[in-house]
Structure formats: C-alpha cells, structure tokens
XYZ file of C-alpha atoms in Angstrom:
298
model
C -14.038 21.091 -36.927
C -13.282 21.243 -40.838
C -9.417 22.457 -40.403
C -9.281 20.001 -37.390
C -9.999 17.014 -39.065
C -7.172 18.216 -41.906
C -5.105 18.370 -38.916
C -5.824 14.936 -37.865
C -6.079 13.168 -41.324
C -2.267 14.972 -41.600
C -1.314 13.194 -38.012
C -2.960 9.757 -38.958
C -0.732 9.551 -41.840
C 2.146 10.282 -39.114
C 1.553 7.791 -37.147
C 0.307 10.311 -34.131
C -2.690 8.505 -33.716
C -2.808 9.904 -29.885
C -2.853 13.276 -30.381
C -5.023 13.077 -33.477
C -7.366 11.235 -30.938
C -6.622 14.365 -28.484
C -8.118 16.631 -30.965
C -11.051 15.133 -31.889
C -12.478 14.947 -28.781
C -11.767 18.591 -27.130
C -12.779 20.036 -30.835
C -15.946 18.020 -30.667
C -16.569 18.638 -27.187
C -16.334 22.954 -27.794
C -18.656 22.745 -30.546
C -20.570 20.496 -28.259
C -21.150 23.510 -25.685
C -21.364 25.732 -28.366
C -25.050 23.975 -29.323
C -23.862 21.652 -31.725
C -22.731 24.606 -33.916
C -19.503 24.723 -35.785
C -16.852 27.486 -34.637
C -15.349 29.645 -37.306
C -11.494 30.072 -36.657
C -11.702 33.868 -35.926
C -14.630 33.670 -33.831
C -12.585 31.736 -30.886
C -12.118 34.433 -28.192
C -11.270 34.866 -24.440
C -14.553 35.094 -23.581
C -15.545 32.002 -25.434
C -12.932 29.774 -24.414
C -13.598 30.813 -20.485
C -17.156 30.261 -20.849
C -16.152 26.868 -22.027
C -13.625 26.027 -19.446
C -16.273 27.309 -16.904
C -19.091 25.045 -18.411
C -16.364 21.979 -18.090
C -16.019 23.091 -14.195
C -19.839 23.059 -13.642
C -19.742 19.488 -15.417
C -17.591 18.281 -12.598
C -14.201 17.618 -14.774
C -11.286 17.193 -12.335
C -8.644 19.856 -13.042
C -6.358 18.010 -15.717
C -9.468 17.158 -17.436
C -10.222 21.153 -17.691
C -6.334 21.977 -18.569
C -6.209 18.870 -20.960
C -9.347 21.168 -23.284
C -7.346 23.853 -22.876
C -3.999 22.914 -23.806
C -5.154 21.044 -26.947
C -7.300 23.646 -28.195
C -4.436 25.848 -27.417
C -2.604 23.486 -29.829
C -4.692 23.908 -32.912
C -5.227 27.733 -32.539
C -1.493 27.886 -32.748
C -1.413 25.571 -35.653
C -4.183 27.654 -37.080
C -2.235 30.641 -36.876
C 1.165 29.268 -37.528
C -0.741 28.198 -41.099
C -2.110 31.910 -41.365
C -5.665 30.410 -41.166
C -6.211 33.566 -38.923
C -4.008 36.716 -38.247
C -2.017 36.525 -35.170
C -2.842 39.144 -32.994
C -0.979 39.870 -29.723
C -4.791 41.493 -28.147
C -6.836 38.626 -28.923
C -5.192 35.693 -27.110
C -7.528 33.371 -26.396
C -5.959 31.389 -23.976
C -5.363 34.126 -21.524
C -5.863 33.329 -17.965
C -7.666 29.824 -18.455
C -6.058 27.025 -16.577
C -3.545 24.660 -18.507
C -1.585 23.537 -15.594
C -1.037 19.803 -14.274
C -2.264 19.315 -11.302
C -0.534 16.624 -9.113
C -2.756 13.941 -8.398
C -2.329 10.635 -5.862
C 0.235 8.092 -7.321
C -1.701 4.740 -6.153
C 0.662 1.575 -5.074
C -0.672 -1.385 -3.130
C 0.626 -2.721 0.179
C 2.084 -5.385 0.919
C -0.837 -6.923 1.849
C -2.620 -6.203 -0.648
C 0.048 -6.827 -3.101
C 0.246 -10.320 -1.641
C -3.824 -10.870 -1.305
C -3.210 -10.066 -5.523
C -0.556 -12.105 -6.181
C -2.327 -15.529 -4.290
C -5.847 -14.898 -5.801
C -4.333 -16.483 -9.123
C -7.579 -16.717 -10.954
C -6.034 -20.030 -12.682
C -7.039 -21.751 -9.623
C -10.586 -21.385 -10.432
C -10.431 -22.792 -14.018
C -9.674 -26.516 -12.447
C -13.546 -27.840 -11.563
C -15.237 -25.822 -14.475
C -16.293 -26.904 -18.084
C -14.082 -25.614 -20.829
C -17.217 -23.896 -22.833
C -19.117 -22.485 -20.199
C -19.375 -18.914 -18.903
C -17.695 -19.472 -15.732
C -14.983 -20.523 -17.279
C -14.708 -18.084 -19.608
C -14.712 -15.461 -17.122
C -12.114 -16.839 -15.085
C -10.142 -17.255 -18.285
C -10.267 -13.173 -18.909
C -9.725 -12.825 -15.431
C -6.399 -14.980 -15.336
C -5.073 -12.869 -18.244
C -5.369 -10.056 -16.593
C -3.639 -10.975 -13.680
C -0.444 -12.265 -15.877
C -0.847 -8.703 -17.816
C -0.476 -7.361 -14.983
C 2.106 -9.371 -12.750
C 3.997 -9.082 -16.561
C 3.714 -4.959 -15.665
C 5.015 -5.581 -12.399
C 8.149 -7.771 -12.628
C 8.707 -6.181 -16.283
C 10.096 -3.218 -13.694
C 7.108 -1.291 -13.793
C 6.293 -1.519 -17.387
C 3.724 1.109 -19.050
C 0.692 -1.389 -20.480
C 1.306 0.341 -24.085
C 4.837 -0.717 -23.905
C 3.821 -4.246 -23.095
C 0.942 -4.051 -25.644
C 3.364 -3.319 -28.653
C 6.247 -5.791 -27.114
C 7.450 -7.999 -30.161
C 9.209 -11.342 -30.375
C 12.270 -9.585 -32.240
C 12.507 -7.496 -28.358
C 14.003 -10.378 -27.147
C 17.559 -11.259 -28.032
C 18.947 -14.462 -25.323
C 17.802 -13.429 -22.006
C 17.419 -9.818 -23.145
C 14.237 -7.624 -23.374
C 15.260 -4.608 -24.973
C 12.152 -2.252 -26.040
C 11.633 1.829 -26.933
C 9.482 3.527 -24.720
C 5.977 4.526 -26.455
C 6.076 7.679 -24.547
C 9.278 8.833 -24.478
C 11.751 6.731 -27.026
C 13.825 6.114 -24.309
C 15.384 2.199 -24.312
C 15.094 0.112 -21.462
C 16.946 -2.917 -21.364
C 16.064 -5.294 -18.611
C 16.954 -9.307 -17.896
C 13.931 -11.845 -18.411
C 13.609 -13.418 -14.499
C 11.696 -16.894 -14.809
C 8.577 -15.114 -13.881
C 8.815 -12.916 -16.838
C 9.087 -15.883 -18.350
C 6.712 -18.180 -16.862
C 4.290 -15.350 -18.286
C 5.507 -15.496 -21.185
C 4.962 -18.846 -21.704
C 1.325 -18.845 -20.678
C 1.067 -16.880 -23.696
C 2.738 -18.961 -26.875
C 0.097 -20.833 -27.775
C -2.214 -17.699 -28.518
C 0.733 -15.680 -30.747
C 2.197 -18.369 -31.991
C 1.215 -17.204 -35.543
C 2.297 -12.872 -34.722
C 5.252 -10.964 -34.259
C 3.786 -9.526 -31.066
C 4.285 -11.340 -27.578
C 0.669 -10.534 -26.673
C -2.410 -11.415 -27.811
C -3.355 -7.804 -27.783
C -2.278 -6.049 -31.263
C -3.243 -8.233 -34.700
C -1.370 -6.732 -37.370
C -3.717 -7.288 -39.916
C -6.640 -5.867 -37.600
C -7.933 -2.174 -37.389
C -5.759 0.556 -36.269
C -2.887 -0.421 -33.756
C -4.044 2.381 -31.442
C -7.273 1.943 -31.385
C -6.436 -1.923 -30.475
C -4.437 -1.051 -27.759
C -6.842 1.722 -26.106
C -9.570 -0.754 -26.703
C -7.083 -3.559 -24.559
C -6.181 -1.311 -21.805
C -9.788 -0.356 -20.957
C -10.871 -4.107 -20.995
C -7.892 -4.507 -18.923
C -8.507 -1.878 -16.299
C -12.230 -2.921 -15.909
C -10.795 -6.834 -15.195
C -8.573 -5.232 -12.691
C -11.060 -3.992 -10.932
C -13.104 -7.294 -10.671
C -9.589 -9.013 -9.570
C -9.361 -6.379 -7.014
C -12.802 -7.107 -5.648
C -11.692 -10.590 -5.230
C -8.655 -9.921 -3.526
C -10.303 -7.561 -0.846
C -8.310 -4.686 -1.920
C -10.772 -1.348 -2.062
C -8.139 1.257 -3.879
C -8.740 1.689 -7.623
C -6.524 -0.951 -9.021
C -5.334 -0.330 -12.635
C -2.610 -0.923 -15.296
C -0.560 2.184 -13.151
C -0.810 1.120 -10.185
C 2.181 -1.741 -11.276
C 3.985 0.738 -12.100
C 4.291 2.795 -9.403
C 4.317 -0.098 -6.886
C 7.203 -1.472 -8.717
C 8.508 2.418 -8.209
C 7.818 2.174 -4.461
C 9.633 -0.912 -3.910
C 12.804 0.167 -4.682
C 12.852 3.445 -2.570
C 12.822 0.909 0.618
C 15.853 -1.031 -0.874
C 17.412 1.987 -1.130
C 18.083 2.033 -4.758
C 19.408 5.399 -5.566
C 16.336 7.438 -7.453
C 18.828 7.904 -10.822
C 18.762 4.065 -10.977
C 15.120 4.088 -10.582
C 14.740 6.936 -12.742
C 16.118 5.144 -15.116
C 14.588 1.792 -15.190
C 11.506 3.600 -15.152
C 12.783 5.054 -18.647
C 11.930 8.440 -17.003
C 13.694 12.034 -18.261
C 13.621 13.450 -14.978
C 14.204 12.197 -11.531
C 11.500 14.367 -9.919
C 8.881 12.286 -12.249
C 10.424 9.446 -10.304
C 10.163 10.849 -6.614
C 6.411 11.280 -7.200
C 6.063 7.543 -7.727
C 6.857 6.599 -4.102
C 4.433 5.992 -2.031
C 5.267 2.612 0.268
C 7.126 -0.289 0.430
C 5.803 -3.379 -1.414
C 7.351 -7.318 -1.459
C 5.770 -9.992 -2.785
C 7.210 -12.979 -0.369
C-alpha cells in the first residue's frame, strides 16, 4: 500500500485522477483478502495473486470485475519493477495464467417503445399542481434533470455523461459544439439542433455564474473527478426511478443513450465509419458492438 499511494499522490498531481482511483481500490481490496495485512513488494507471487483472483470468483465478481484486479495490480508490479523496487525475474511472474481479458458483455439500447414511453414521461409535467418547497416537488425536480441529462446524451449523438459533465460554455462557438473526448482525446464536432438547445436553456439560470454548461462540476468545489463520479451515480440511480415510471424493465443508465443513439443509425444505414466516428471511437469494431435495434423518437 505504502509505494501505491506514492504512485497515486504522483498521478493526482497528473491529473490521472481515474487510474489513481483504479489503484486504490484493487491495492486495498488484496490487502483486504490478505487479513487486513500489508503486502511486501517481493512477497506478491503466482500463488498469491491466484488465490486472490479465486477468492474474487467465490465473491461472485462478474469476469471484468476479476480481470479489472488483475490488470491493475499487474500495473503497479510493473511499475514496481520498472523503479527496481524489486528484481525482475523472468520465473516469478506473478501474473501468469490469471485472467485479464475483457469479456464482452450486452450493449443495452431501448426500443422504440420504450424510447418513446421515456421521452413522453417528461417529469416536468408533474411539477405543475405541486408546492415549490415541498418534497414532491423536489423529487420531481431531480427527476426532470435527469431526464434532460439524459435526452442531452441522446441527441448530443450519443454523448459519454463525463463528456457532458466537463462541457464548458467556451465549447460552443455559433451553432458549434466542439469538445475533446475524456476518454480518448478525440474531437467531436457536432451542430446544436433546437433540442440540444431547448436543454440547454433549461439549464442557464443554474450556471449562470460557471464556465461549465452543467450544474454538475463547481470549480471552486472538491476534486473535479470526484464531482463527476459522485454526478453520474446520482444520475444512474434517477434513471432508474424514471425507468420505473416509464414501464421500461431493462437497466436504464447514462450508456444506454449512447448506444441507442449507436443503434439508430445502423437502420438509416449510416455507414459504421460515420458512426464510428461521431461516436469519437478509434476502431470501427468498438462501433459494431453498439448495435443492437432500431430506435426513433416520433
């Protein structure tokens, strides 16, 4: 844990707040099985790290959970060795034979039914007949944000939430949204519709005073990360209320705009590089995975 945390004090000051994040927890979570007991660098072993994956298995982690462990320990015991913590030693390896694969999981799109169940709920609806300061209201109020967050997602081409999280007034130039990709640096470019920015809108009044176009990040808050993560679960766990209102039993999340958005296009026969790049995606086969059916709103 000691030469972890140097290795995530050195990515805080990097900005790699994510991956800092990433170590923490699988670091924690080894010396977790190990009985709360701290892990000398030379002590980690094959037989210790496939006890652990094992003991992850028997805990009922899905597969990427398991490989996600593994690849980020994997990550630090190269570090480790790459800083001559510990000698590296072609018999030892650690790693050997423990799963650090990604397994392909479900992509999740709505129908079109229950894209258009979503899109009438409109939570606003419900804010007409209630008092301003009561708790009805106020959980309508969440509720309609979380529908434009998401809608925002949706017409925004299929826009990641952290993208839309870190969105800033100075993206827009004219009619222009033009953003970096959190994940991949990649720009995306993409014309503001009037439902982009009817959503928009909604929201002046509450950023009137910050650079951002959401009243998600606050500058001069805590961390920018831990904002955001803190956001997106709030926002998934709204999504899932709005879902029960709307009828619609999948799993509805931040992703699932995405890769409806994704879907869409495959039935209007937009060719997948096109897509693949609205999507702001390196690879087309990242993009095929995406489709699932066909979704309209009207």
């Amino acid at each position: 844990m000691g030469y972890t945390e140097l290795l995530i004090a050195d990515m805080y000051r990097n900005g790699q707040e994510r991956t800092a994040n990433a170590y923490r927890t699988v670091a924690k979570g080894l010396v977790r099985f190990n009985k709360g007991e701290d892990i000398p660098l030379d002590q980690l072993n094959n037989t210790l790290i496939r006890s652990f994956e094992n003991y992850l298995k028997q805990n009922n982690k899905m597969p990427n959970t398991v490989s996600y462990y593994m690849r980020n320990l994997r990550a630090i015991y190269n570090k480790a060795v790459a800083d001559k913590r510990i000698p590296d030693t072609q018999q030892k390896k650690p790693f050997a034979n423990v799963y650090t694969g990604i397994a392909q999981t479900k992509k999740r799109a709505l129908s079109l039914e229950e894209l258009k169940r979503l899109h009438q709920l409109a939570p606003d609806r419900f804010l007409w007949n209630i008092g301003l300061n009561s708790k009805k209201y106020r959980k309508f109020e969440n509720l309609y944000r979380a529908w434009r967050l998401f809608f925002f997602c949706f017409y925004a081409r299929g826009m990641s939430f952290i993208d839309l999280a870190y969105l800033r007034k100075d993206n827009i130039k004219g009619d222009i949204l033009r953003y970096s990709r959190k994940k991949t640096g990649q720009v995306i470019e993409l014309t503001l519709t009037p439902e982009l920015k009817t959503i928009l809108e909604s929201f002046a009044k509450e950023v009137i005073n910050s650079v951002y176009l959401f009243p998600i990040i606050c500058p001069d808050g805590n961390s920018t990360r831990r904002q955001y993560e803190n956001a997106l679960r709030i926002q998934n766990v709204r999504l899932c209320k709005l879902a029960l209102m709307a009828g619609i039993k999948k799993k509805l999340s931040t992703h699932v705009a995405r890769h409806s958005w994704a879907t869409i296009g495959k039935k209007q026969n937009i060719p997948i590089r096109v897509l693949s790049e609205c999507l702001g995606h390196s690879s087309e086969k990242t993009t095929l995975i995406y489709w699932d059916c066909w979704i309209v709103l009207y």
